Tab-separated table of C-alpha atoms in Angstrom:
chain	number	residue	atom	x	y	z
A	1	MET	CA	0.000	0.000	0.000
A	2	LEU	CA	2.875	2.355	0.717
A	3	GLN	CA	4.280	2.021	-2.788
A	4	GLN	CA	3.916	5.494	-4.345
A	5	THR	CA	1.264	6.413	-1.759
A	6	GLN	CA	1.697	8.634	1.304
A	7	VAL	CA	1.445	7.176	4.803
A	8	ASP	CA	-1.457	9.386	5.915
A	9	ARG	CA	-3.548	8.078	3.007
A	10	VAL	CA	-2.578	4.470	3.645
A	11	LEU	CA	-3.259	4.204	7.397
A	12	PRO	CA	-7.089	4.309	7.329
A	13	LYS	CA	-7.236	2.032	4.294
A	14	TYR	CA	-4.795	-0.392	5.911
A	15	GLN	CA	-7.122	-0.844	8.887
A	16	GLN	CA	-10.153	-1.137	6.617
A	17	PHE	CA	-8.406	-3.698	4.414
A	18	LEU	CA	-7.417	-5.865	7.390
A	19	ALA	CA	-10.950	-5.677	8.762
A	20	ALA	CA	-12.354	-6.850	5.424
A	21	PHE	CA	-9.721	-9.561	4.865
A	22	PRO	CA	-8.254	-10.540	8.264
A	23	THR	CA	-6.571	-13.711	6.953
A	24	LEU	CA	-4.829	-14.820	3.778
A	25	ALA	CA	-7.701	-17.225	3.179
A	26	ASP	CA	-10.234	-14.392	3.368
A	27	LEU	CA	-8.250	-12.390	0.828
A	28	ALA	CA	-7.621	-15.357	-1.460
A	29	THR	CA	-11.267	-16.464	-1.621
A	30	ALA	CA	-12.806	-12.990	-2.004
A	31	SER	CA	-13.904	-11.759	-5.406
A	32	THR	CA	-11.410	-9.494	-7.136
A	33	ALA	CA	-14.134	-6.855	-7.419
A	34	ALA	CA	-14.573	-6.896	-3.631
A	35	VAL	CA	-10.827	-6.497	-3.096
A	36	ILE	CA	-10.617	-3.529	-5.465
A	37	ASP	CA	-13.711	-1.999	-3.874
A	38	VAL	CA	-11.966	-1.898	-0.487
A	39	TRP	CA	-8.696	-0.724	-2.048
A	40	VAL	CA	-10.217	2.344	-3.726
A	41	PRO	CA	-9.264	5.249	-3.624
A	42	LEU	CA	-5.568	4.425	-3.096
A	43	GLY	CA	-5.102	4.047	-6.841
A	44	TYR	CA	-2.729	1.713	-8.668
A	45	ASN	CA	-5.338	-1.050	-8.323
A	46	ARG	CA	-2.931	-3.605	-9.767
A	47	ARG	CA	-1.391	-3.666	-6.298
A	48	ALA	CA	-4.647	-5.035	-4.884
A	49	ILE	CA	-4.894	-7.652	-7.627
A	50	SER	CA	-1.246	-8.616	-7.074
A	51	LEU	CA	-1.794	-8.890	-3.319
A	52	GLN	CA	-4.714	-11.244	-3.823
A	53	SER	CA	-2.698	-13.301	-6.307
A	54	ILE	CA	0.081	-13.651	-3.732
A	55	ALA	CA	-2.407	-14.741	-1.066
A	56	ARG	CA	-3.727	-17.449	-3.375
A	57	GLN	CA	-0.216	-18.612	-4.251
A	58	VAL	CA	0.799	-18.782	-0.579
A	59	LEU	CA	-2.265	-20.882	0.233
A	60	ALA	CA	-1.677	-23.209	-2.705
A	61	GLU	CA	2.102	-23.633	-2.489
A	62	TYR	CA	3.143	-22.777	1.080
A	63	ASP	CA	0.273	-24.127	3.210
A	64	GLY	CA	-0.860	-20.606	4.008
A	65	ARG	CA	2.419	-19.431	5.556
A	66	ILE	CA	4.361	-16.611	3.891
A	67	PRO	CA	7.965	-17.752	3.212
A	68	ASP	CA	10.754	-16.336	5.377
A	69	THR	CA	13.682	-16.430	2.943
A	70	ILE	CA	14.428	-14.034	0.113
A	71	GLU	CA	14.840	-16.930	-2.313
A	72	GLU	CA	11.332	-18.268	-1.640
A	73	LEU	CA	9.731	-14.841	-1.368
A	74	LEU	CA	11.018	-13.954	-4.831
A	75	LYS	CA	9.045	-16.908	-6.201
A	76	LEU	CA	5.817	-15.131	-5.302
A	77	LYS	CA	4.417	-13.313	-8.324
A	78	GLY	CA	4.730	-9.552	-7.901
A	79	ILE	CA	7.336	-9.668	-5.129
A	80	GLY	CA	10.603	-7.914	-5.975
A	81	ARG	CA	13.917	-7.772	-4.147
A	82	TYR	CA	12.977	-4.833	-1.916
A	83	THR	CA	9.678	-6.350	-0.759
A	84	ALA	CA	11.299	-9.752	-0.239
A	85	GLY	CA	14.046	-8.193	1.864
A	86	ALA	CA	11.578	-6.080	3.826
A	87	ILE	CA	9.408	-9.093	4.701
A	88	ALA	CA	12.419	-11.194	5.699
A	89	CYS	CA	13.874	-8.368	7.783
A	90	PHE	CA	10.812	-6.837	9.434
A	91	ALA	CA	8.477	-9.831	9.740
A	92	TYR	CA	11.045	-12.564	10.421
A	93	HIS	CA	14.000	-10.519	11.767
A	94	LYS	CA	16.386	-12.040	9.232
A	95	GLN	CA	19.862	-10.541	8.864
A	96	VAL	CA	19.357	-9.323	5.297
A	97	ALA	CA	19.743	-5.992	3.519
A	98	THR	CA	16.970	-4.236	1.643
A	99	VAL	CA	16.911	-0.907	-0.186
A	100	ASP	CA	13.927	1.402	-0.646
A	101	THR	CA	13.938	5.007	-1.883
A	102	ASN	CA	14.845	6.522	1.490
A	103	ILE	CA	17.503	3.938	2.304
A	104	ARG	CA	19.074	4.333	-1.117
A	105	ARG	CA	19.250	8.111	-0.736
A	106	VAL	CA	20.863	7.988	2.706
A	107	LEU	CA	23.434	5.337	1.780
A	108	HIS	CA	24.290	7.070	-1.495
A	109	ARG	CA	24.842	10.437	0.167
A	110	VAL	CA	26.765	9.122	3.171
A	111	PHE	CA	29.079	6.719	1.352
A	112	LEU	CA	29.174	7.915	-2.274
A	113	GLY	CA	28.196	11.580	-2.336
A	114	LEU	CA	25.470	13.512	-4.159
A	115	GLU	CA	23.118	11.469	-6.304
A	116	HIS	CA	22.420	14.375	-8.675
A	117	PRO	CA	22.658	14.896	-11.555
A	118	GLU	CA	23.415	11.167	-11.964
A	119	PRO	CA	23.582	8.347	-9.366
A	120	LYS	CA	27.055	6.891	-8.976
A	121	VAL	CA	25.827	3.279	-8.777
A	122	ASN	CA	22.950	1.217	-10.146
A	123	ASP	CA	20.420	-0.735	-8.071
A	124	ALA	CA	22.471	-3.938	-7.993
A	125	GLN	CA	25.591	-2.093	-6.845
A	126	MET	CA	23.609	-0.231	-4.190
A	127	LEU	CA	22.335	-3.534	-2.797
A	128	VAL	CA	25.923	-4.776	-2.541
A	129	LEU	CA	26.844	-1.622	-0.616
A	130	ALA	CA	23.833	-2.086	1.670
A	131	GLU	CA	24.933	-5.644	2.423
A	132	GLN	CA	28.512	-4.539	3.112
A	133	VAL	CA	27.551	-1.874	5.678
A	134	LEU	CA	24.810	-3.882	7.420
A	135	PRO	CA	25.679	-4.113	11.158
A	136	ALA	CA	25.802	-7.684	12.448
A	137	GLY	CA	22.616	-8.659	14.255
A	138	GLN	CA	21.040	-5.216	13.792
A	139	ALA	CA	19.194	-5.527	10.480
A	140	TYR	CA	15.759	-4.624	11.877
A	141	ASN	CA	16.860	-1.528	13.817
A	142	TRP	CA	19.319	-0.487	11.101
A	143	HIS	CA	16.734	-0.382	8.345
A	144	GLN	CA	14.167	1.354	10.541
A	145	ALA	CA	16.752	4.022	11.382
A	146	LEU	CA	17.764	4.522	7.740
A	147	MET	CA	14.152	4.908	6.625
A	148	ASP	CA	13.429	7.393	9.417
A	149	MET	CA	16.593	9.315	8.553
A	150	GLY	CA	15.589	9.494	4.894
A	151	ALA	CA	12.044	10.596	5.683
A	152	THR	CA	12.824	13.241	8.305
A	153	ILE	CA	16.373	14.604	7.836
A	154	CYS	CA	18.032	13.312	4.671
A	155	ASN	CA	14.972	13.979	2.545
A	156	SER	CA	14.934	14.476	-1.193
A	157	GLY	CA	14.102	18.142	-1.691
A	158	ASN	CA	15.483	19.973	1.338
A	159	PRO	CA	17.846	17.880	3.494
A	160	LEU	CA	18.418	19.177	7.023
A	161	CYS	CA	22.186	18.736	6.943
A	162	GLY	CA	22.686	21.061	9.914
A	163	LYS	CA	20.726	18.654	12.140
A	164	CYS	CA	22.146	15.438	10.725
A	165	PRO	CA	24.120	13.230	13.162
A	166	LEU	CA	26.011	11.776	10.179
A	167	GLN	CA	27.218	15.135	8.896
A	168	ALA	CA	30.881	14.597	9.795
A	169	SER	CA	30.936	11.255	7.947
A	170	CYS	CA	28.762	12.209	4.978
A	171	ALA	CA	30.398	12.237	1.547
A	172	ALA	CA	27.584	14.373	0.111
A	173	TYR	CA	27.986	17.009	2.815
A	174	ALA	CA	31.722	17.185	2.132
A	175	GLU	CA	30.939	17.514	-1.561
A	176	MET	CA	28.459	20.320	-0.910
A	177	SER	CA	30.967	22.235	1.191
A	178	GLN	CA	32.715	23.045	-2.091
A	179	TYR	CA	29.689	25.184	-2.927
A	180	SER	CA	29.954	27.392	0.142
A	181	LEU	CA	28.139	30.243	-1.608
A	182	PHE	CA	24.941	28.204	-1.556
A	183	PRO	CA	22.921	26.658	1.313
A	184	SER	CA	23.028	22.880	1.054
A	185	GLY	CA	19.388	22.583	0.011
A	186	THR	CA	19.941	25.121	-2.756
A	187	VAL	CA	22.813	23.059	-4.140
A	188	LEU	CA	20.628	19.983	-4.453
A	189	ARG	CA	17.854	21.964	-6.079
A	190	GLN	CA	20.294	23.502	-8.560
A	191	LEU	CA	21.704	20.093	-9.442
A	192	ARG	CA	18.217	18.674	-9.853
A	193	LYS	CA	17.298	21.500	-12.214
A	194	VAL	CA	20.346	20.661	-14.322
A	195	ALA	CA	19.291	17.018	-14.478
A	196	GLU	CA	15.741	17.944	-15.449
A	197	LYS	CA	16.922	20.239	-18.238
A	198	LYS	CA	19.184	17.516	-19.603
A	199	SER	CA	16.272	15.101	-19.830
A	200	ASN	CA	13.847	17.726	-21.203
A	201	TYR	CA	11.833	17.237	-18.037
A	202	GLN	CA	8.275	18.579	-18.087
A	203	ALA	CA	5.809	18.198	-15.258
A	204	GLN	CA	2.550	16.590	-16.407
A	205	PRO	CA	-0.715	17.708	-14.778
A	206	PHE	CA	-2.227	14.862	-12.732
A	207	THR	CA	-5.548	15.173	-14.583
A	208	SER	CA	-3.723	14.273	-17.807
A	209	THR	CA	-2.002	11.158	-16.475
A	210	ASN	CA	-2.938	7.551	-17.141
A	211	ARG	CA	-3.268	7.052	-13.393
A	212	TYR	CA	-6.008	9.697	-13.227
A	213	PHE	CA	-7.994	8.131	-16.058
A	214	ARG	CA	-7.522	4.600	-14.693
A	215	GLY	CA	-9.049	5.769	-11.431
A	216	ARG	CA	-12.009	7.354	-13.221
A	217	ILE	CA	-12.555	4.198	-15.278
A	218	VAL	CA	-12.594	2.023	-12.156
A	219	ASP	CA	-14.995	4.404	-10.400
A	220	LEU	CA	-17.347	4.367	-13.391
A	221	LEU	CA	-17.283	0.568	-13.665
A	222	ARG	CA	-17.900	0.199	-9.935
A	223	SER	CA	-21.013	2.359	-10.264
A	224	LEU	CA	-22.575	0.043	-12.864
A	225	PRO	CA	-25.172	-2.551	-11.815
A	226	HIS	CA	-23.808	-6.060	-11.321
A	227	HIS	CA	-22.896	-7.832	-14.604
A	228	GLN	CA	-23.647	-4.729	-16.688
A	229	ARG	CA	-21.046	-3.800	-19.286
A	230	ILE	CA	-20.229	-0.581	-21.089
A	231	PRO	CA	-18.879	-0.425	-24.658
A	232	LEU	CA	-15.440	1.095	-25.101
A	233	ALA	CA	-16.858	3.613	-27.574
A	234	THR	CA	-19.246	4.823	-24.858
A	235	LEU	CA	-16.730	4.734	-22.025
A	236	GLY	CA	-14.174	7.043	-23.637
A	237	PRO	CA	-16.385	10.100	-24.249
A	238	ARG	CA	-17.928	9.791	-20.778
A	239	LEU	CA	-14.474	10.236	-19.277
A	240	SER	CA	-12.813	12.622	-21.710
A	241	GLN	CA	-13.139	13.259	-25.412
A	242	SER	CA	-9.366	13.609	-25.719
A	243	LEU	CA	-8.949	10.235	-24.003
A	244	ALA	CA	-11.485	8.699	-26.382
A	245	ASN	CA	-9.543	10.036	-29.341
A	246	ARG	CA	-6.290	8.613	-27.922
A	247	ILE	CA	-7.911	5.203	-27.410
A	248	MET	CA	-9.347	5.085	-30.926
A	249	THR	CA	-6.045	6.222	-32.438
A	250	GLY	CA	-4.223	3.498	-30.526
A	251	CYS	CA	-6.721	0.873	-31.678
A	252	ARG	CA	-6.362	1.924	-35.309
A	253	LYS	CA	-2.569	1.759	-35.076
A	254	SER	CA	-2.792	-1.724	-33.560
A	255	LEU	CA	-5.091	-2.931	-36.344
A	256	MET	CA	-2.818	-1.519	-39.040
A	257	ALA	CA	0.393	-2.901	-37.515
């Protein structure tokens, strides 16, 4: 639920979801429509479908018990390396490394320096670094601390370097000291602007995104009587004429390919 969704939006839905599906069996045997209905309005409804698929796989292949090793967790459809590591670490207290957005940012800045305009390592290399610096027997507390650090002090847009307990050991802070004419947050913003210009970055209004239209489509379908369908040619204009035109253009291209 926390993937690409803020905590304050997730908390009430988390409680509601657990109340509706308190066990893996409840989730696995529910209709997909019922699962999505509870999930709305978090968006990215594929997450709900994936979660139900995992519940069914765990019941069928693991006697209803979620695996406790990264190797087995990765066999679950929709589970990636971060989620597998997080489950092993936080649910089973395994001594394994895992890297989310906050952890990556903190480790990159402390050990490698600024991540803008280009990261110095890829995801695989960052995982190796995370494994190398993992304190023995402290995986649970270590990852909790890194995530808190990334969310509260070493944040993306305006890091509070003056309050950071890792300042003296931070490669990024040492790097930023070369730009003494600028406050540290300004340096990061300037570097980010350079990166955005290089990639011809343009912010897209949310109401023009696929995510926005997916949400509207789901809401419209949920409002229909049970078993009723709506033709694609009718659905598009009811949402947006521009969307309808995009859909029809895409269909024509597919037919002509």
